[in-house]
Amino acid sequence: MSLTVLFAAGPGLWPEYEAPLRAAFAKARLSAHLVTEAAPEAVDYIIYAPISPVQDFTPFTRCKAVLNLWAGVERIVGNPTLTQPLCRMVDPGLTEGMVEYVVGHVLRHHLGMDRFIHGAPGWEQVVPPLARERRVAMLGLGELGLACARALQALNFDVQGWSRTPKTGLGLPCHHGEEGLRAVLNGAQIVVTLLPRTAETENILNASRLSWLPPGAVIINPGRGALIEDEALLAALDGPLGHATLDVFRVEPLPEDHPFRHHPRVTVTPHIAADTRAITAAEVVAENIRRGEAGEPFLHQVDRARGY
Ligand code: NAP
């Protein structure tokens, strides 16, 4: 019997995803009608993005899973009408993009590239330390944080990690809990935040925790805007903090008059750190539908209680 798979990730993405999804379904030998409109009670799977017009899942009585194209799920995980399994996107293309973004921005600050790009006058020879002498704190050791940590370690950066649960055997010093956060921030010259937005992580970098960083430290946030308290960050940047490179914000697009736009120590990028890539993501979606039909556990199923 043929499945009905509703692409409800928004009309803007359909032209990009249609062909990769059809190819991935064929490769996985899935017999499926891939459609952008269907009677809700006939839908077996929903390919989703939180910007979707579909916000009430109640009429999708037959739906076996909602397959989110985004890695972050904070805008859907608490939807009370969603009773079906929710899977988030773990896409090799997205991970690759995030690694490139993080490594690029870490190297910018590590090498002090801005001085030369902006044409420092004179001939002052300030030689940067080696990466092995530069401590990087990776907040979040999931799919993205761990991949970025590994790439930075391959360049010899002294990477330490922090996560919710204790971790061993990852080949880097790992911390957890409040004392662990203090320890990891205390010695960090560069902090990368790759945490999901949950009730627990909101404002995790507040004034008190920002004060644990050494003077001149740099924050790179491609995680979520709400991880950092805006006012506390601005105050820290007017004080000892060196720089903040921010990709994500509480309100997006970041309003033109937001102080981050004009602060000399802030770099704003417009939520471009890592996009889901249609070709690789389509294969993940197809594999999850195959699993659903075979009675196997879904990949990357979100834990509703945890919020990620
Ligand atoms: P993930 O695999 O779910 O990993 C999340 C990590 O955060 C895990 O290590 C988890 O700890 C840790 N964590 C969660 N809650 C915590 C808490 N209360 N205290 C300490 N650590 C906590 O997620 P991911 O795929 O790496 O993605 C991370 C985030 O990146 C996404 O949620 C999304 O917001 C963001 N993102 C941004 C872009 C962009 O373009 N800017 C693109 C994709 C994703 P445990 O390991 O102990 O569970």
PDB file of C-alpha atoms in Angstrom, residues 120-302:
ATOM      1  CA  ALA A 120      46.437  47.989  11.338  1.00  0.00           C
ATOM      2  CA  PRO A 121      48.915  50.830  10.872  1.00  0.00           C
ATOM      3  CA  GLY A 122      52.642  50.378  11.536  1.00  0.00           C
ATOM      4  CA  TRP A 123      54.574  47.171  11.907  1.00  0.00           C
ATOM      5  CA  GLU A 124      53.735  45.911  15.393  1.00  0.00           C
ATOM      6  CA  GLN A 125      54.596  42.219  15.329  1.00  0.00           C
ATOM      7  CA  VAL A 126      52.103  40.550  17.658  1.00  0.00           C
ATOM      8  CA  VAL A 127      52.492  36.829  17.083  1.00  0.00           C
ATOM      9  CA  PRO A 128      49.381  34.855  18.073  1.00  0.00           C
ATOM     10  CA  PRO A 129      49.799  31.860  20.365  1.00  0.00           C
ATOM     11  CA  LEU A 130      49.560  28.398  18.883  1.00  0.00           C
ATOM     12  CA  ALA A 131      46.167  26.726  18.940  1.00  0.00           C
ATOM     13  CA  ARG A 132      47.492  24.299  21.566  1.00  0.00           C
ATOM     14  CA  GLU A 133      47.838  27.311  23.863  1.00  0.00           C
ATOM     15  CA  ARG A 134      44.259  28.453  23.278  1.00  0.00           C
ATOM     16  CA  ARG A 135      41.471  26.987  25.434  1.00  0.00           C
ATOM     17  CA  VAL A 136      38.094  26.609  23.756  1.00  0.00           C
ATOM     18  CA  ALA A 137      34.954  25.769  25.757  1.00  0.00           C
ATOM     19  CA  MET A 138      32.339  23.845  23.821  1.00  0.00           C
ATOM     20  CA  LEU A 139      28.954  24.203  25.550  1.00  0.00           C
ATOM     21  CA  GLY A 140      26.957  21.285  24.178  1.00  0.00           C
ATOM     22  CA  LEU A 141      28.493  18.004  23.136  1.00  0.00           C
ATOM     23  CA  GLY A 142      25.737  16.694  20.899  1.00  0.00           C
ATOM     24  CA  GLU A 143      25.839  16.095  17.160  1.00  0.00           C
ATOM     25  CA  LEU A 144      27.081  19.584  16.385  1.00  0.00           C
ATOM     26  CA  GLY A 145      29.137  20.444  19.472  1.00  0.00           C
ATOM     27  CA  LEU A 146      31.091  17.219  19.348  1.00  0.00           C
ATOM     28  CA  ALA A 147      31.797  17.497  15.608  1.00  0.00           C
ATOM     29  CA  CYS A 148      33.052  21.061  16.124  1.00  0.00           C
ATOM     30  CA  ALA A 149      35.119  20.021  19.143  1.00  0.00           C
ATOM     31  CA  ARG A 150      36.783  17.281  17.110  1.00  0.00           C
ATOM     32  CA  ALA A 151      37.583  19.634  14.220  1.00  0.00           C
ATOM     33  CA  LEU A 152      39.123  22.146  16.628  1.00  0.00           C
ATOM     34  CA  GLN A 153      41.089  19.395  18.334  1.00  0.00           C
ATOM     35  CA  ALA A 154      42.438  18.350  14.929  1.00  0.00           C
ATOM     36  CA  LEU A 155      43.906  21.867  14.726  1.00  0.00           C
ATOM     37  CA  ASN A 156      45.387  21.355  18.227  1.00  0.00           C
ATOM     38  CA  PHE A 157      43.028  23.682  20.125  1.00  0.00           C
ATOM     39  CA  ASP A 158      42.776  22.858  23.804  1.00  0.00           C
ATOM     40  CA  VAL A 159      39.061  21.983  23.817  1.00  0.00           C
ATOM     41  CA  GLN A 160      36.990  21.295  26.907  1.00  0.00           C
ATOM     42  CA  GLY A 161      33.333  20.347  26.767  1.00  0.00           C
ATOM     43  CA  TRP A 162      30.213  20.814  28.863  1.00  0.00           C
ATOM     44  CA  SER A 163      26.943  18.930  28.610  1.00  0.00           C
ATOM     45  CA  ARG A 164      23.890  18.039  30.690  1.00  0.00           C
ATOM     46  CA  THR A 165      24.948  14.474  31.401  1.00  0.00           C
ATOM     47  CA  PRO A 166      28.442  13.339  32.426  1.00  0.00           C
ATOM     48  CA  LYS A 167      30.577  12.047  29.556  1.00  0.00           C
ATOM     49  CA  THR A 168      33.739   9.990  29.392  1.00  0.00           C
ATOM     50  CA  GLY A 169      35.759   8.476  26.598  1.00  0.00           C
ATOM     51  CA  LEU A 170      35.291  11.325  24.124  1.00  0.00           C
ATOM     52  CA  GLY A 171      38.981  12.212  24.094  1.00  0.00           C
ATOM     53  CA  LEU A 172      38.497  15.633  25.655  1.00  0.00           C
ATOM     54  CA  PRO A 173      37.937  16.856  29.214  1.00  0.00           C
ATOM     55  CA  CYS A 174      34.167  16.889  29.759  1.00  0.00           C
ATOM     56  CA  HIS A 175      32.253  18.756  32.440  1.00  0.00           C
ATOM     57  CA  HIS A 176      28.635  18.942  33.555  1.00  0.00           C
ATOM     58  CA  GLY A 177      26.562  20.721  36.173  1.00  0.00           C
ATOM     59  CA  GLU A 178      27.025  24.210  37.592  1.00  0.00           C
ATOM     60  CA  GLU A 179      30.532  23.587  38.972  1.00  0.00           C
ATOM     61  CA  GLY A 180      31.523  22.054  35.646  1.00  0.00           C
ATOM     62  CA  LEU A 181      30.262  25.130  33.834  1.00  0.00           C
ATOM     63  CA  ARG A 182      32.298  27.375  36.082  1.00  0.00           C
ATOM     64  CA  ALA A 183      35.386  25.235  35.506  1.00  0.00           C
ATOM     65  CA  VAL A 184      34.996  25.195  31.753  1.00  0.00           C
ATOM     66  CA  LEU A 185      34.293  28.944  31.479  1.00  0.00           C
ATOM     67  CA  ASN A 186      37.044  29.930  33.914  1.00  0.00           C
ATOM     68  CA  GLY A 187      39.864  28.978  31.615  1.00  0.00           C
ATOM     69  CA  ALA A 188      38.218  29.547  28.235  1.00  0.00           C
ATOM     70  CA  GLN A 189      39.474  32.179  25.828  1.00  0.00           C
ATOM     71  CA  ILE A 190      36.865  31.201  23.250  1.00  0.00           C
ATOM     72  CA  VAL A 191      33.393  29.830  24.087  1.00  0.00           C
ATOM     73  CA  VAL A 192      31.163  28.148  21.523  1.00  0.00           C
ATOM     74  CA  THR A 193      27.506  27.612  22.468  1.00  0.00           C
ATOM     75  CA  LEU A 194      25.841  24.683  20.735  1.00  0.00           C
ATOM     76  CA  LEU A 195      23.048  23.957  23.188  1.00  0.00           C
ATOM     77  CA  PRO A 196      19.371  23.568  22.344  1.00  0.00           C
ATOM     78  CA  ARG A 197      16.928  26.131  23.688  1.00  0.00           C
ATOM     79  CA  THR A 198      15.080  24.557  26.606  1.00  0.00           C
ATOM     80  CA  ALA A 199      13.685  25.794  29.906  1.00  0.00           C
ATOM     81  CA  GLU A 200      17.029  24.812  31.472  1.00  0.00           C
ATOM     82  CA  THR A 201      19.335  26.447  28.935  1.00  0.00           C
ATOM     83  CA  GLU A 202      17.490  29.748  28.545  1.00  0.00           C
ATOM     84  CA  ASN A 203      19.768  32.582  29.774  1.00  0.00           C
ATOM     85  CA  ILE A 204      22.396  30.043  30.736  1.00  0.00           C
ATOM     86  CA  LEU A 205      25.010  32.698  30.030  1.00  0.00           C
ATOM     87  CA  ASN A 206      23.787  35.405  32.412  1.00  0.00           C
ATOM     88  CA  ALA A 207      25.765  38.200  34.064  1.00  0.00           C
ATOM     89  CA  SER A 208      27.092  35.997  36.825  1.00  0.00           C
ATOM     90  CA  ARG A 209      28.321  33.217  34.526  1.00  0.00           C
ATOM     91  CA  LEU A 210      29.726  35.656  31.977  1.00  0.00           C
ATOM     92  CA  SER A 211      31.829  37.056  34.812  1.00  0.00           C
ATOM     93  CA  TRP A 212      33.568  33.669  35.116  1.00  0.00           C
ATOM     94  CA  LEU A 213      35.248  34.194  31.737  1.00  0.00           C
ATOM     95  CA  PRO A 214      38.759  35.646  31.647  1.00  0.00           C
ATOM     96  CA  PRO A 215      39.157  39.188  30.249  1.00  0.00           C
ATOM     97  CA  GLY A 216      39.283  39.311  26.471  1.00  0.00           C
ATOM     98  CA  ALA A 217      37.328  36.071  26.014  1.00  0.00           C
ATOM     99  CA  VAL A 218      35.276  35.643  22.856  1.00  0.00           C
ATOM    100  CA  ILE A 219      31.823  34.054  22.566  1.00  0.00           C
ATOM    101  CA  ILE A 220      30.616  32.395  19.382  1.00  0.00           C
ATOM    102  CA  ASN A 221      26.900  31.572  19.522  1.00  0.00           C
ATOM    103  CA  PRO A 222      25.430  29.564  16.663  1.00  0.00           C
ATOM    104  CA  GLY A 223      23.118  27.717  19.121  1.00  0.00           C
ATOM    105  CA  ARG A 224      20.088  29.844  19.994  1.00  0.00           C
ATOM    106  CA  GLY A 225      19.753  33.528  20.892  1.00  0.00           C
ATOM    107  CA  ALA A 226      17.982  32.848  24.183  1.00  0.00           C
ATOM    108  CA  LEU A 227      21.020  31.002  25.570  1.00  0.00           C
ATOM    109  CA  ILE A 228      22.596  34.364  26.388  1.00  0.00           C
ATOM    110  CA  GLU A 229      20.991  37.234  28.289  1.00  0.00           C
ATOM    111  CA  ASP A 230      21.162  40.153  25.846  1.00  0.00           C
ATOM    112  CA  GLU A 231      21.592  42.896  28.442  1.00  0.00           C
ATOM    113  CA  ALA A 232      24.211  40.962  30.367  1.00  0.00           C
ATOM    114  CA  LEU A 233      26.146  40.285  27.179  1.00  0.00           C
ATOM    115  CA  LEU A 234      26.086  43.964  26.183  1.00  0.00           C
ATOM    116  CA  ALA A 235      27.273  44.972  29.653  1.00  0.00           C
ATOM    117  CA  ALA A 236      30.081  42.406  29.529  1.00  0.00           C
ATOM    118  CA  LEU A 237      31.106  43.643  26.076  1.00  0.00           C
ATOM    119  CA  ASP A 238      31.307  47.182  27.418  1.00  0.00           C
ATOM    120  CA  GLY A 239      33.617  45.687  30.047  1.00  0.00           C
ATOM    121  CA  PRO A 240      36.053  42.803  29.913  1.00  0.00           C
ATOM    122  CA  LEU A 241      34.572  40.565  27.211  1.00  0.00           C
ATOM    123  CA  GLY A 242      36.540  40.646  23.951  1.00  0.00           C
ATOM    124  CA  HIS A 243      33.945  39.928  21.285  1.00  0.00           C
ATOM    125  CA  ALA A 244      30.707  38.099  20.528  1.00  0.00           C
ATOM    126  CA  THR A 245      29.986  36.490  17.182  1.00  0.00           C
ATOM    127  CA  LEU A 246      26.250  35.843  17.112  1.00  0.00           C
ATOM    128  CA  ASP A 247      24.304  33.894  14.496  1.00  0.00           C
ATOM    129  CA  VAL A 248      21.038  33.484  16.381  1.00  0.00           C
ATOM    130  CA  PHE A 249      18.797  35.921  18.226  1.00  0.00           C
ATOM    131  CA  ARG A 250      15.671  36.078  20.356  1.00  0.00           C
ATOM    132  CA  VAL A 251      13.932  37.919  17.531  1.00  0.00           C
ATOM    133  CA  GLU A 252      14.859  37.074  13.943  1.00  0.00           C
ATOM    134  CA  PRO A 253      15.538  38.884  11.716  1.00  0.00           C
ATOM    135  CA  LEU A 254      17.470  40.901  14.302  1.00  0.00           C
ATOM    136  CA  PRO A 255      15.793  44.352  14.343  1.00  0.00           C
ATOM    137  CA  GLU A 256      17.852  47.081  12.647  1.00  0.00           C
ATOM    138  CA  ASP A 257      17.911  49.146  15.839  1.00  0.00           C
ATOM    139  CA  HIS A 258      19.065  46.311  18.127  1.00  0.00           C
ATOM    140  CA  PRO A 259      22.271  47.309  19.945  1.00  0.00           C
ATOM    141  CA  PHE A 260      24.019  44.130  18.677  1.00  0.00           C
ATOM    142  CA  ARG A 261      23.828  45.588  15.157  1.00  0.00           C
ATOM    143  CA  HIS A 262      26.036  48.526  16.009  1.00  0.00           C
ATOM    144  CA  HIS A 263      28.259  47.324  18.833  1.00  0.00           C
ATOM    145  CA  PRO A 264      31.937  47.425  17.799  1.00  0.00           C
ATOM    146  CA  ARG A 265      32.611  44.151  19.582  1.00  0.00           C
ATOM    147  CA  VAL A 266      29.726  42.200  18.074  1.00  0.00           C
ATOM    148  CA  THR A 267      29.638  40.363  14.763  1.00  0.00           C
ATOM    149  CA  VAL A 268      26.145  39.529  13.553  1.00  0.00           C
ATOM    150  CA  THR A 269      25.556  36.769  11.023  1.00  0.00           C
ATOM    151  CA  PRO A 270      21.950  36.223   9.863  1.00  0.00           C
ATOM    152  CA  HIS A 271      21.282  32.654  11.114  1.00  0.00           C
ATOM    153  CA  ILE A 272      23.408  31.133   8.372  1.00  0.00           C
ATOM    154  CA  ALA A 273      25.782  29.016  10.466  1.00  0.00           C
ATOM    155  CA  ALA A 274      24.398  25.744   9.188  1.00  0.00           C
ATOM    156  CA  ASP A 275      21.404  25.083   7.011  1.00  0.00           C
ATOM    157  CA  THR A 276      19.833  21.682   6.449  1.00  0.00           C
ATOM    158  CA  ARG A 277      21.000  20.436   3.031  1.00  0.00           C
ATOM    159  CA  ALA A 278      18.172  18.981   0.955  1.00  0.00           C
ATOM    160  CA  ILE A 279      20.066  16.051  -0.608  1.00  0.00           C
ATOM    161  CA  THR A 280      21.506  14.621   2.598  1.00  0.00           C
ATOM    162  CA  ALA A 281      18.432  15.515   4.685  1.00  0.00           C
ATOM    163  CA  ALA A 282      16.098  13.766   2.220  1.00  0.00           C
ATOM    164  CA  GLU A 283      17.989  10.525   2.858  1.00  0.00           C
ATOM    165  CA  VAL A 284      17.531  10.920   6.605  1.00  0.00           C
ATOM    166  CA  VAL A 285      13.779  11.491   6.117  1.00  0.00           C
ATOM    167  CA  ALA A 286      13.484   8.446   3.833  1.00  0.00           C
ATOM    168  CA  GLU A 287      15.395   6.284   6.292  1.00  0.00           C
ATOM    169  CA  ASN A 288      13.077   7.324   9.109  1.00  0.00           C
ATOM    170  CA  ILE A 289       9.968   6.494   7.081  1.00  0.00           C
ATOM    171  CA  ARG A 290      11.514   3.136   6.164  1.00  0.00           C
ATOM    172  CA  ARG A 291      12.132   2.504   9.856  1.00  0.00           C
ATOM    173  CA  GLY A 292       8.595   3.532  10.767  1.00  0.00           C
ATOM    174  CA  GLU A 293       7.189   1.069   8.247  1.00  0.00           C
ATOM    175  CA  ALA A 294       9.548  -1.713   9.364  1.00  0.00           C
ATOM    176  CA  GLY A 295       8.617  -1.228  13.016  1.00  0.00           C
ATOM    177  CA  GLU A 296      12.156  -0.110  13.880  1.00  0.00           C
ATOM    178  CA  PRO A 297      12.883   2.787  16.265  1.00  0.00           C
ATOM    179  CA  PHE A 298      13.048   6.207  14.616  1.00  0.00           C
ATOM    180  CA  LEU A 299      16.357   8.016  14.362  1.00  0.00           C
ATOM    181  CA  HIS A 300      16.771  11.278  16.304  1.00  0.00           C
ATOM    182  CA  GLN A 301      13.472  11.085  18.137  1.00  0.00           C
ATOM    183  CA  VAL A 302      13.000  14.052  20.447  1.00  0.00           C
TER     184      VAL A 302
END
